[in-house]
Coordinates of C-alpha atoms and ligand atoms in Angstrom, one line a residue:
X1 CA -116.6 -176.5 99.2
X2 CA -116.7 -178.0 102.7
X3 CA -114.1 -180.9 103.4
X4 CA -115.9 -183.9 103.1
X5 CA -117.5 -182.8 100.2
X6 CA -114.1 -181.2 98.9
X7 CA -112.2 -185.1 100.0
X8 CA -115.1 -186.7 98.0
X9 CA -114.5 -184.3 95.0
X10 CA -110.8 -184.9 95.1
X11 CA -111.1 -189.2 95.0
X12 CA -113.7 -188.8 92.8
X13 CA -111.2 -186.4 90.5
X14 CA -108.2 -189.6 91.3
X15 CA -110.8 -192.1 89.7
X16 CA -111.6 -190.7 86.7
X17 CA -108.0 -189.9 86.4
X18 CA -107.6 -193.5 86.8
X19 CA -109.9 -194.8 84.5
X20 CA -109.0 -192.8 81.8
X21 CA -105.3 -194.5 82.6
X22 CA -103.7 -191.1 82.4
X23 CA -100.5 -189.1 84.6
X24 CA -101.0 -186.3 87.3
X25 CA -98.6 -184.0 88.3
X26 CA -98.7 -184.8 92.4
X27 CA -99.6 -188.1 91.6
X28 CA -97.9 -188.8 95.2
X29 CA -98.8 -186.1 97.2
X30 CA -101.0 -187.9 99.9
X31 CA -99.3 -191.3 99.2
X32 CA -95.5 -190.3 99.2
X33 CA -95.3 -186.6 99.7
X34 CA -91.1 -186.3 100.0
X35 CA -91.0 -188.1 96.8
X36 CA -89.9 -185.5 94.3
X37 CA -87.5 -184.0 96.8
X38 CA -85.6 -187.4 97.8
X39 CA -85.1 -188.2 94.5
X40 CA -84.0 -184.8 94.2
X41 CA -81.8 -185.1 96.6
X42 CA -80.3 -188.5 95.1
X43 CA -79.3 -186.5 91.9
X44 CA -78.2 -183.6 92.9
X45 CA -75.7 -185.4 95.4
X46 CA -75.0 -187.8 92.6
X47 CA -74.3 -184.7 90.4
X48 CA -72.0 -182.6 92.6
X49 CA -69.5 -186.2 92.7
X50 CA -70.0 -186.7 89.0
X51 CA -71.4 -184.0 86.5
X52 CA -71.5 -187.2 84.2
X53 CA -74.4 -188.7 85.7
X54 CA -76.8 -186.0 84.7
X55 CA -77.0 -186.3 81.0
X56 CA -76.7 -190.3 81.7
X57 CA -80.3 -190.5 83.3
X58 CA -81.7 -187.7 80.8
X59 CA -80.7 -190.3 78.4
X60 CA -82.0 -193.0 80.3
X61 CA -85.3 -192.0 80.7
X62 CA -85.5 -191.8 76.8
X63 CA -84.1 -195.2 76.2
X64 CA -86.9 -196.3 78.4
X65 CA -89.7 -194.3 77.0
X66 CA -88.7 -195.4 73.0
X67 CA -89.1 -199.6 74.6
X68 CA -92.5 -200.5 75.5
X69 CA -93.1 -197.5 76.9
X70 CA -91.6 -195.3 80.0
X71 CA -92.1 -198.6 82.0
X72 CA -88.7 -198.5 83.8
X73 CA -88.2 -201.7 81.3
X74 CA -84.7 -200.9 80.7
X75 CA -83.5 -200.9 84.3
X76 CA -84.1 -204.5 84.4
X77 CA -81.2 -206.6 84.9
X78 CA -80.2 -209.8 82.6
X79 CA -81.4 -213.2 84.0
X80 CA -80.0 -217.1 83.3
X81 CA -83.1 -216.6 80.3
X82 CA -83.0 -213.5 79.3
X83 CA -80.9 -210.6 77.4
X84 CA -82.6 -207.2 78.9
X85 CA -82.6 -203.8 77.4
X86 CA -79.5 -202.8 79.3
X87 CA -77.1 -205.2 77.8
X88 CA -78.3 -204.1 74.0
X89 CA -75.7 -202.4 72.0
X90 CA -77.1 -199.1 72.6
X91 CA -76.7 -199.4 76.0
X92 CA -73.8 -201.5 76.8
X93 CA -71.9 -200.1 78.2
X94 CA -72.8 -196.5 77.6
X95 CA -75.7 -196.3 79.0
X96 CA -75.0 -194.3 83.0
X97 CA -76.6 -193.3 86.5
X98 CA -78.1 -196.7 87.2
X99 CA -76.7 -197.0 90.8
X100 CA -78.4 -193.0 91.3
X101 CA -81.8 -194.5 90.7
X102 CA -80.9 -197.2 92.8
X103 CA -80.2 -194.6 95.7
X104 CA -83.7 -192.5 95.2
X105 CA -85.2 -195.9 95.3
X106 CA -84.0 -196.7 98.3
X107 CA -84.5 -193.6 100.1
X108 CA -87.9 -193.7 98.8
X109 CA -88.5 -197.2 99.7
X110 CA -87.1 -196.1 103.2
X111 CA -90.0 -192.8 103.6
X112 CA -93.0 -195.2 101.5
X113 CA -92.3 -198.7 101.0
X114 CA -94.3 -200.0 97.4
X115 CA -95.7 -197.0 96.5
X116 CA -93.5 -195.3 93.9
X117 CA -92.4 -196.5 90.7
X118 CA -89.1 -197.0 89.3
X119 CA -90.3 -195.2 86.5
X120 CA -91.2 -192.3 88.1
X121 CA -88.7 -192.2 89.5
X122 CA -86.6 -192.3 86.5
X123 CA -88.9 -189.5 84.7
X124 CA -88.2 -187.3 88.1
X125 CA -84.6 -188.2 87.9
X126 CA -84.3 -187.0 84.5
X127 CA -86.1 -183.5 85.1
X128 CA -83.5 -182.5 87.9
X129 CA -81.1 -183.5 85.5
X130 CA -82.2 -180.9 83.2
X131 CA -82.8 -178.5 86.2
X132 CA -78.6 -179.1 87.6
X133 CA -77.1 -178.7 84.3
X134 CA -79.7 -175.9 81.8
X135 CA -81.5 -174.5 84.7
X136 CA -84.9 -176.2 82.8
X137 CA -87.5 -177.1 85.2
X138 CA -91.3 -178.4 84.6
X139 CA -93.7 -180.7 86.5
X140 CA -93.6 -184.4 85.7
X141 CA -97.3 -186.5 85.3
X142 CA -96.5 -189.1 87.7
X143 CA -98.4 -192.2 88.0
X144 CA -96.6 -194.8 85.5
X145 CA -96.6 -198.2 87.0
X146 CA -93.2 -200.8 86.0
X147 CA -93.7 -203.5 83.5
X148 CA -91.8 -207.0 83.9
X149 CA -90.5 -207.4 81.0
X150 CA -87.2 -206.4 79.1
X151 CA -86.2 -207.3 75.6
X152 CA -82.7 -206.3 74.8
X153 CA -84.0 -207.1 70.9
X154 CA -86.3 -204.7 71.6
X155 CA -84.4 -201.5 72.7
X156 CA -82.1 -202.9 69.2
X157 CA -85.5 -202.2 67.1
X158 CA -86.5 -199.0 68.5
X159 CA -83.9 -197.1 69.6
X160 CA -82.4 -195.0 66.9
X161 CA -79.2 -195.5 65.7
X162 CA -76.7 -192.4 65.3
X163 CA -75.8 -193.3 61.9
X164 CA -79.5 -192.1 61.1
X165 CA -80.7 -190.1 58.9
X166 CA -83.2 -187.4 58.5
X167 CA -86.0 -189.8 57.2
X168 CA -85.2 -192.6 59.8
X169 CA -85.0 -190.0 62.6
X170 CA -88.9 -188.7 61.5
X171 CA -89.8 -192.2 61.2
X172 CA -88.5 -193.6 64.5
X173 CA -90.1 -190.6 66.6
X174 CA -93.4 -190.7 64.4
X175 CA -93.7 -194.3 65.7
X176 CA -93.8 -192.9 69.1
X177 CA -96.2 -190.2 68.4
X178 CA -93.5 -187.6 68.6
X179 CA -93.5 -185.0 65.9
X180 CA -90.7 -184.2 63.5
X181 CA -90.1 -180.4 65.7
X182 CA -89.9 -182.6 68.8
X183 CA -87.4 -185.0 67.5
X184 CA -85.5 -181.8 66.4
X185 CA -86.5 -180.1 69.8
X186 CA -85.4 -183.3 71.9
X187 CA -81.9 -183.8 69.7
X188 CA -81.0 -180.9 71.7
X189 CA -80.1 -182.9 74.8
X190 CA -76.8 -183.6 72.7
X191 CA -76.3 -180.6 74.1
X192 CA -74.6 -182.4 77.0
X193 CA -72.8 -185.3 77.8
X194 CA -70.5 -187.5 75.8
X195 CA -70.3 -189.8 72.9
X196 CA -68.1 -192.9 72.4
X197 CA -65.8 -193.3 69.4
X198 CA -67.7 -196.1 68.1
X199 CA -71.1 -194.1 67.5
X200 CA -69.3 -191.9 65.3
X201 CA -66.3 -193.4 63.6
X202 CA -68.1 -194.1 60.5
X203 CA -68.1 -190.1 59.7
X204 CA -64.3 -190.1 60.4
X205 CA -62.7 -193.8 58.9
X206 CA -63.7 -195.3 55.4
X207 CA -66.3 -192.6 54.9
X208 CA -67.0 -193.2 51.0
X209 CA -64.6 -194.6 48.4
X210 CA -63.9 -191.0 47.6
X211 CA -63.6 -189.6 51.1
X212 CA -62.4 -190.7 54.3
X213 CA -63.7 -188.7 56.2
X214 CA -67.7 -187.3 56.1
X215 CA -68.1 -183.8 53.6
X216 CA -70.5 -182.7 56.2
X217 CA -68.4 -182.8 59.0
X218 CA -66.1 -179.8 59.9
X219 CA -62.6 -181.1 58.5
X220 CA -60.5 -179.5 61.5
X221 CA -62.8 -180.9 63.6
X222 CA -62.4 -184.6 62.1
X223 CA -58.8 -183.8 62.2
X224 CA -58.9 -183.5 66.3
X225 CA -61.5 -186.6 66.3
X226 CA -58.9 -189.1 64.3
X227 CA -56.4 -188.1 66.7
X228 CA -58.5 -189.2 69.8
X229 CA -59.9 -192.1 68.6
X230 CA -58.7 -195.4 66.7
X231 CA -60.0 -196.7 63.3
X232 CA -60.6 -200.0 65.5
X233 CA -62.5 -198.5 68.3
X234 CA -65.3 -200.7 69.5
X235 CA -68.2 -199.6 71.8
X236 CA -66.1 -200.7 74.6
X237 CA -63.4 -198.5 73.7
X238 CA -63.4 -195.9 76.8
X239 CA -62.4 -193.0 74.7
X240 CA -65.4 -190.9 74.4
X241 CA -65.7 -186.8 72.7
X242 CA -68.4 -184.6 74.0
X243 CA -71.5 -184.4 71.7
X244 CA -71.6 -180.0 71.8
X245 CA -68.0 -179.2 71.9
X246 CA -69.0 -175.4 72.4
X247 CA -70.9 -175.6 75.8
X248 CA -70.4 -179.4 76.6
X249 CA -71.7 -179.4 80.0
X250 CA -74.4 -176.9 80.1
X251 CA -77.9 -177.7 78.6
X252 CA -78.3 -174.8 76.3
X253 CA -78.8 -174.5 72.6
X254 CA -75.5 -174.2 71.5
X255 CA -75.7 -177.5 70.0
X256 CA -77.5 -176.3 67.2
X257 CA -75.6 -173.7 66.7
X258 CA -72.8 -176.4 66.5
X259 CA -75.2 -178.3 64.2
X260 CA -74.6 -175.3 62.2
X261 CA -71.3 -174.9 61.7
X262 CA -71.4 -178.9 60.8
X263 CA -69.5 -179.7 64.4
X264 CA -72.6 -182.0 65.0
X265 CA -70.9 -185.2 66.2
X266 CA -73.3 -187.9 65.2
X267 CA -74.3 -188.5 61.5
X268 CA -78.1 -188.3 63.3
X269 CA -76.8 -184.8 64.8
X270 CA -75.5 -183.5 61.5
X271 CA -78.5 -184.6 59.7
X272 CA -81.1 -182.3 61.3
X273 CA -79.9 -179.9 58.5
X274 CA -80.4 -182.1 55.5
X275 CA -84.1 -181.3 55.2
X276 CA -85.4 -177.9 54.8
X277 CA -88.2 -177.8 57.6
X278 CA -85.6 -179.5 60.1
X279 CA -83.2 -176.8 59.2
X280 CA -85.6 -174.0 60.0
X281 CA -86.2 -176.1 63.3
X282 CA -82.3 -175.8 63.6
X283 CA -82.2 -172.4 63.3
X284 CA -85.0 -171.1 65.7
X285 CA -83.3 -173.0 68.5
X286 CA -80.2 -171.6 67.9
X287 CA -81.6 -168.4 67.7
X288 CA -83.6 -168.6 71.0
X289 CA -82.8 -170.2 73.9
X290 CA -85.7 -169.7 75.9
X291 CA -88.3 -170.7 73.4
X292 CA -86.1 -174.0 72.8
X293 CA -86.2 -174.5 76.6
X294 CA -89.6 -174.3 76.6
X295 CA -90.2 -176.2 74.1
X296 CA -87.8 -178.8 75.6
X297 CA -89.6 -179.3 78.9
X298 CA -92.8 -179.6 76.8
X299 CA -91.4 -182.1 74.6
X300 CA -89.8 -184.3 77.4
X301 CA -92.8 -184.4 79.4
X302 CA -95.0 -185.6 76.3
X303 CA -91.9 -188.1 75.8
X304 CA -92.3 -189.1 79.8
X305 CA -96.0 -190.2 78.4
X306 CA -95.2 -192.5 75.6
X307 CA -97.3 -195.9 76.5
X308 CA -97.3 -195.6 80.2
X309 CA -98.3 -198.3 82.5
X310 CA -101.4 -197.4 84.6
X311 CA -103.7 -198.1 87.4
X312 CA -103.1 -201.5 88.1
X313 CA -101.5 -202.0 84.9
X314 CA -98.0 -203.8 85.5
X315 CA -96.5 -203.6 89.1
X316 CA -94.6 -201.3 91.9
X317 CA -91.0 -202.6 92.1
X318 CA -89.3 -203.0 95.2
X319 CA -85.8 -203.0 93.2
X320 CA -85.4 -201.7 90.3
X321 CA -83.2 -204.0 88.6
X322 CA -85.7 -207.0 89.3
X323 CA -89.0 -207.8 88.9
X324 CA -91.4 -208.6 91.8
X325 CA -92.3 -211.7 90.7
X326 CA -88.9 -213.6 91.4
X327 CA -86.5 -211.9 88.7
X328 CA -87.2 -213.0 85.8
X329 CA -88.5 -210.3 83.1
X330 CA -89.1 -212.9 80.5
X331 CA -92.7 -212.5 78.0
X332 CA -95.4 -214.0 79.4
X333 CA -94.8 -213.2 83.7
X334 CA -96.1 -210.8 85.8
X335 CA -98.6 -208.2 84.2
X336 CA -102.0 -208.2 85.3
X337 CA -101.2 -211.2 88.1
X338 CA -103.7 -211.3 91.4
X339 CA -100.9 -210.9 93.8
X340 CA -99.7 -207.4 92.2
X341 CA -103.0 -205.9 91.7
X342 CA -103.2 -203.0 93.4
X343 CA -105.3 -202.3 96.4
X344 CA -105.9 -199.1 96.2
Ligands
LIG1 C1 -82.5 -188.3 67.6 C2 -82.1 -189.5 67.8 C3 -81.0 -189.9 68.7 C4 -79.9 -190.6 68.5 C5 -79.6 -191.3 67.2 C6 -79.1 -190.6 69.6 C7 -77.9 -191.3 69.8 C8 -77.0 -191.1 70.8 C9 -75.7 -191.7 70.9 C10 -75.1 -192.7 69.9 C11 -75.1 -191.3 72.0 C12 -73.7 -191.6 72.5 C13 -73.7 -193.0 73.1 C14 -72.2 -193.4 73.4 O1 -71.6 -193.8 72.4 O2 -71.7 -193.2 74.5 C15 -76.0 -190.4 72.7 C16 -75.8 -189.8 73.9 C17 -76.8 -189.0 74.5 N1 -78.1 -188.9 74.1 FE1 -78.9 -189.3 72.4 N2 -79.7 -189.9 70.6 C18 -80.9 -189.4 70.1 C19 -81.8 -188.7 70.8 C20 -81.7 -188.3 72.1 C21 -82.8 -187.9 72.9 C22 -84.2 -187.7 72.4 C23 -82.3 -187.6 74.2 C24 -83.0 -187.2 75.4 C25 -84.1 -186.4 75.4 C26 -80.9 -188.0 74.1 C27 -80.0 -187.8 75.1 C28 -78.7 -188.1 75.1 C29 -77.7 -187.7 76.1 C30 -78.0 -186.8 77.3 C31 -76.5 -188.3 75.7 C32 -75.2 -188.2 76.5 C33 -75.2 -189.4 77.5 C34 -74.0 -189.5 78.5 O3 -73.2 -188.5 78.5 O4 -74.0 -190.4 79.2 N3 -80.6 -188.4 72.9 N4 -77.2 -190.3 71.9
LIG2 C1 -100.6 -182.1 94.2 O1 -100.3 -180.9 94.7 C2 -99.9 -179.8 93.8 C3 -99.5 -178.6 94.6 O2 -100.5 -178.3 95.5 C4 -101.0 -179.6 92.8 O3 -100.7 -178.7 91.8 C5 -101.4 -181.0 92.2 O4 -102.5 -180.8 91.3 C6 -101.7 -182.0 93.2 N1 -101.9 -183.3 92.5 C7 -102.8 -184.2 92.9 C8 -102.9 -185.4 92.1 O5 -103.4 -184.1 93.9
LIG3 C1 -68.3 -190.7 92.3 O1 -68.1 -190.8 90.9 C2 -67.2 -191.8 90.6 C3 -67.0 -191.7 89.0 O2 -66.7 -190.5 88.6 C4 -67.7 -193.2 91.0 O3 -66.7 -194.2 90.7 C5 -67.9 -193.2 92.5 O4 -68.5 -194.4 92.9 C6 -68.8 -192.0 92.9 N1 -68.9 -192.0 94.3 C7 -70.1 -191.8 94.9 C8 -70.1 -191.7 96.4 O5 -71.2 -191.7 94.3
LIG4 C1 -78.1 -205.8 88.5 O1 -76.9 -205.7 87.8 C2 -76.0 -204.7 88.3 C3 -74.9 -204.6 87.3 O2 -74.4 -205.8 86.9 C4 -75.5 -205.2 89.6 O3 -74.6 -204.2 90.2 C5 -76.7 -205.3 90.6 O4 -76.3 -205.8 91.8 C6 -77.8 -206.2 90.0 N1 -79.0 -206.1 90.8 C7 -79.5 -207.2 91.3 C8 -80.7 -207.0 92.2 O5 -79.1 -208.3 91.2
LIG5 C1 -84.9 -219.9 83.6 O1 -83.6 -220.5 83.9 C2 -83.6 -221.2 85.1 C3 -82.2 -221.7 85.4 O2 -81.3 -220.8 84.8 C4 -84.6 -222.4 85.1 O3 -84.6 -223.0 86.3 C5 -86.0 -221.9 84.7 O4 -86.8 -223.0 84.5 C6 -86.0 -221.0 83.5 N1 -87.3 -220.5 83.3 C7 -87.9 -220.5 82.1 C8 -89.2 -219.9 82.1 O5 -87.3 -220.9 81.1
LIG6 C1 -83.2 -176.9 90.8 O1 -81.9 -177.2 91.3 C2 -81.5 -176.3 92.4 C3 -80.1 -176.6 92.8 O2 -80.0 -177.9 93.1 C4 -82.5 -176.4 93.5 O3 -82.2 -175.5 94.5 C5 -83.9 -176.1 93.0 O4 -84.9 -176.4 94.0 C6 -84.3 -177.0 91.8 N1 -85.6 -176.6 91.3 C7 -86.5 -177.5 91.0 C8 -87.8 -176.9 90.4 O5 -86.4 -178.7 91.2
LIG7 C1 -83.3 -170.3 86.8 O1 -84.5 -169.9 86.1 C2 -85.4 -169.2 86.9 C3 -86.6 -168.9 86.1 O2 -87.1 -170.1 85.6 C4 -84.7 -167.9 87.4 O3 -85.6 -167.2 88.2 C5 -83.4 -168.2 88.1 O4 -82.7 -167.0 88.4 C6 -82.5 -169.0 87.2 N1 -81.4 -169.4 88.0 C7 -80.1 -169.4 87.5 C8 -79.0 -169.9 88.4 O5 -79.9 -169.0 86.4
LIG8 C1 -82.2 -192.8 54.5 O1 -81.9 -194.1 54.9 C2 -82.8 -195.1 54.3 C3 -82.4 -196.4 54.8 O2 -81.1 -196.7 54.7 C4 -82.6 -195.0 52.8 O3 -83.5 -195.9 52.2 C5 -83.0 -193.6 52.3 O4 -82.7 -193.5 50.9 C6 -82.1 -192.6 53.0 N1 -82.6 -191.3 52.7 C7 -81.8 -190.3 52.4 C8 -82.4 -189.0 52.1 O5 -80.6 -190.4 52.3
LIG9 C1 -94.7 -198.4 65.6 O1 -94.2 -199.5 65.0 C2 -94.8 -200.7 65.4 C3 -94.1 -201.9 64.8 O2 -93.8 -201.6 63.4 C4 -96.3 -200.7 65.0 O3 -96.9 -201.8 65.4 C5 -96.9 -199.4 65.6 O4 -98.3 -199.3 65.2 C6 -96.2 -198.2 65.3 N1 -96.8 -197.1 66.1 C7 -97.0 -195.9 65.6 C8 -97.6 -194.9 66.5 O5 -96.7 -195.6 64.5
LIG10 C1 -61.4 -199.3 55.1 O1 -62.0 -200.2 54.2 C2 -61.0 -201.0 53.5 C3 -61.8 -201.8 52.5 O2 -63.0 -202.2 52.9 C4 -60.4 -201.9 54.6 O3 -59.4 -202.7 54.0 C5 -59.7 -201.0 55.6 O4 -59.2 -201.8 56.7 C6 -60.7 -200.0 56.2 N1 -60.0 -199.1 57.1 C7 -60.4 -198.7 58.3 C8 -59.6 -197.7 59.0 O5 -61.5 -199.1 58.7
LIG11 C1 -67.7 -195.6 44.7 O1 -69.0 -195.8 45.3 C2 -70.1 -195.5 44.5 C3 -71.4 -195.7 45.3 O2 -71.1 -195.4 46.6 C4 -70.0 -196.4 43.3 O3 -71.1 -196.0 42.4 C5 -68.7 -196.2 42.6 O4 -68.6 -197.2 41.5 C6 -67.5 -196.5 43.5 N1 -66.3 -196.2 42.8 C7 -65.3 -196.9 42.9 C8 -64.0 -196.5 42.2 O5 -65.2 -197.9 43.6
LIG12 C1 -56.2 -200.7 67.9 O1 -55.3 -199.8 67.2 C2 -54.3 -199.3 68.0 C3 -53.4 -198.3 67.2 O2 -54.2 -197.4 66.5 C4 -53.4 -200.4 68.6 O3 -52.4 -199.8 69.5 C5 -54.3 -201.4 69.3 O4 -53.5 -202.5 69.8 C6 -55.4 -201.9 68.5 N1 -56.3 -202.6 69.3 C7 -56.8 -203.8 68.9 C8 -57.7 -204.4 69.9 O5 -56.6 -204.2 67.8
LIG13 C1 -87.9 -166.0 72.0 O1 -88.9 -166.9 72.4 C2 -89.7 -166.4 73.5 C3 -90.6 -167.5 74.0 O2 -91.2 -168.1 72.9 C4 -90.4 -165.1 73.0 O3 -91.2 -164.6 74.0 C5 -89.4 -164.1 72.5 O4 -90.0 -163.0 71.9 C6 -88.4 -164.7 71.5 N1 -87.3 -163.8 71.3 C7 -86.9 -163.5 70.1 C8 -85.8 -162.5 70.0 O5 -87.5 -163.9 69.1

């Protein structure tokens, strides 16, 4: 093809891509070609101070993706009117690595002010999370534009909780198109980072009127997990356990094979092996790390893709922790108004 007709080919490609409201890998390689690598840069320096911070955005970018969509929604701030995702329970205080994707917006805002998306950015940021700590790397659809609003009732509703069990876990993945295999798949970013006491303390206090402690939970291991942690723990309680005690910093499918030997942590972990075809799920993983990895990158990009924000859907943030449109993030602002269409 000669150039012109090979330019003409290319925006004609974009267009359709746009129409059809759907994620390219590159999405930014005219408009913000360091992209990728600055926010790359963000985590990995973020990463080499605190190790912590990696499985904090992985699970980041999942509490955003299960809330109206991977619309950078739940790095929204509270406002005088409004509760946001990231004071809910599920992420109060747990919930780390906001100040990282503070940084790569910054640096990005620096290189290409108003073009990249907080939510991007947060999709990226997760992926080099998964590259620093498991060595897992794949391409990220880019693309998603940042909606204004945040509900902290809503990240209450559709997160899951880790007292689920099997049939909630299908349930609440189902209802984001994911399948049962990738909710077992996707479980296996447990394999790092930590818990706190509260998320598990019903499996290890006041159990059952016939058992304190939960049958399905490794009894030595319960043992060590009363002696760390206080019957009256709260979410705030900073005492936290690692959710694979085997290879806790290292994203790797060991935590399956801990599923297996009931060290799971959560009663959600534990109960991957209460159903026969999760079980056989269970036991692939454990029995093959490179077909889980795979699997993994696969499922987290299709995650990255739950009811994205297009086109001129929603807006570009300049901060992530605020809308455009004066701060607010309350139902009924921003989406769709003149002065955030895009222009190009
Ligand atoms: C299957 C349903 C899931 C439930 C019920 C669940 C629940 C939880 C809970 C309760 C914690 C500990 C929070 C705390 O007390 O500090 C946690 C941590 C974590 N979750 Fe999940 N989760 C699920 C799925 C996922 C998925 C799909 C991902 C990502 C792909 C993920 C990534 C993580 C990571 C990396 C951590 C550690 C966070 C840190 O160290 O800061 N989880 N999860
Ligand atoms: C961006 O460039 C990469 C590498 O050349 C290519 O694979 C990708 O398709 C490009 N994406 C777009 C949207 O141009
Ligand atoms: C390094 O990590 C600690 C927490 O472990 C945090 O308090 C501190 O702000 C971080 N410093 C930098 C420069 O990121
Ligand atoms: C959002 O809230 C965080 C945490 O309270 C705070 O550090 C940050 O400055 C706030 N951002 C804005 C733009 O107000
Ligand atoms: C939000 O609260 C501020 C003061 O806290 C008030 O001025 C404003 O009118 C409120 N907006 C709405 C839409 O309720
Ligand atoms: C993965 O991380 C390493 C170490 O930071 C880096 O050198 C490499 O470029 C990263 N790979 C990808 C695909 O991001
Ligand atoms: C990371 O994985 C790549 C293949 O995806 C491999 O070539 C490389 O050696 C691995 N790096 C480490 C540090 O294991
Ligand atoms: C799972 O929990 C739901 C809701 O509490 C309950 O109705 C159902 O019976 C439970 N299923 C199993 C297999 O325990
Ligand atoms: C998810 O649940 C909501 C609310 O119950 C419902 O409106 C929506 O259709 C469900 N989506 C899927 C894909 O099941
Ligand atoms: C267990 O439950 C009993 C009865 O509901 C209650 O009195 C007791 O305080 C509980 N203990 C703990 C450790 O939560
Ligand atoms: C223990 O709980 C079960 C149901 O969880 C109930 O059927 C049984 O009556 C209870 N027994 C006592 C002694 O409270
Ligand atoms: C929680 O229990 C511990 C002892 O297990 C006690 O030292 C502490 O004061 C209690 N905290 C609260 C807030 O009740
Ligand atoms: C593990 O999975 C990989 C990729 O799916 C496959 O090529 C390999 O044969 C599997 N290894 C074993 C031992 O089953």
């Amino acid at each position: 093809m000669s150039p012109p007709v090979k330019l003409f080919f290319l925006a004609f490609l974009a267009l359709l891509a746009e129409v059809h409201g759907q994620l390219q890998i590159g999405f930014y390689n005219q408009s913000c070609p360091t992209a990728e690598s600055l926010v790359q840069q963000a985590v990995a320096a973020a990463f080499a101070n605190n190790s912590g911070i990696a499985p904090g955005l992985i699970r980041m970018h999942f509490h955003d993706c299960f809330v109206r969509g991977c619309d950078a929604s739940v790095l929204l701030n509270s406002t005088a009117n409004n509760t946001a995702e990231r004071d809910a329970a599920p992420n109060n205080p747990s919930l780390r690595g906001f100040e990282v994707i503070d940084a790569a917006k910054s640096a990005v805002e620096a290189a290409c002010p108003q073009t990249v998306s907080c939510a991007d950015i947060l999709a990226f940021a997760a992926r080099d999370s998964a590259n620093l700590t498991g060595n897992i790397t794949y391409q990220v659809p880019s693309g998603r534009r940042d909606g204004t609003v945040s509900l902290a009732s809503e990240a209450l509703a559709n997160i899951p909780a880790p007292t689920f069990n099997a049939t909630q876990l299908i349930n609440s993945f189902a209802n984001k198109s994911l399948t049962a295999d990738e909710m077992v798949t996707l479980s296996g970013a447990h394999s790092i980072g930590i818990s706190h006491c509260a998320s598990f303390l019903n499996r290890i206090y006041n159990f059952s009127n016939t058992s304190d402690v939960d049958p399905t939970l490794s009894s030595a291991y319960a043992d060590l997990l009363k002696a760390k942690c206080p019957a009256n723990s709260t979410r705030f309680t900073p005492i936290t356990a690692s959710l694979d005690i085997i290879t806790p910093a290292v994203l790797d499918n060991m935590y399956y094979t801990g599923v297996q030997l009931t060290l799971g942590l959560l009663t959600s972990d534990q109960a991957l092996v209460t159903q026969a075809n999760l079980s056989a799920a269970v036991n692939n993983n454990a029995n093959n790390l490179t077909a889980w990895a795979s699997k993994f990158a696969l499922a987290m990009v299709k995650m990255g893709q739950i009811q994205v924000l297009t086109g001129t859907q929603g807006e570009i943030r300049t901060n992530c922790s605020v809308v455009n449109s004066g701060g607010l993030g309350y139902v009924g602002m921003g989406s769709g108004h003149p002065s955030e269409v895009a222009t190009s």
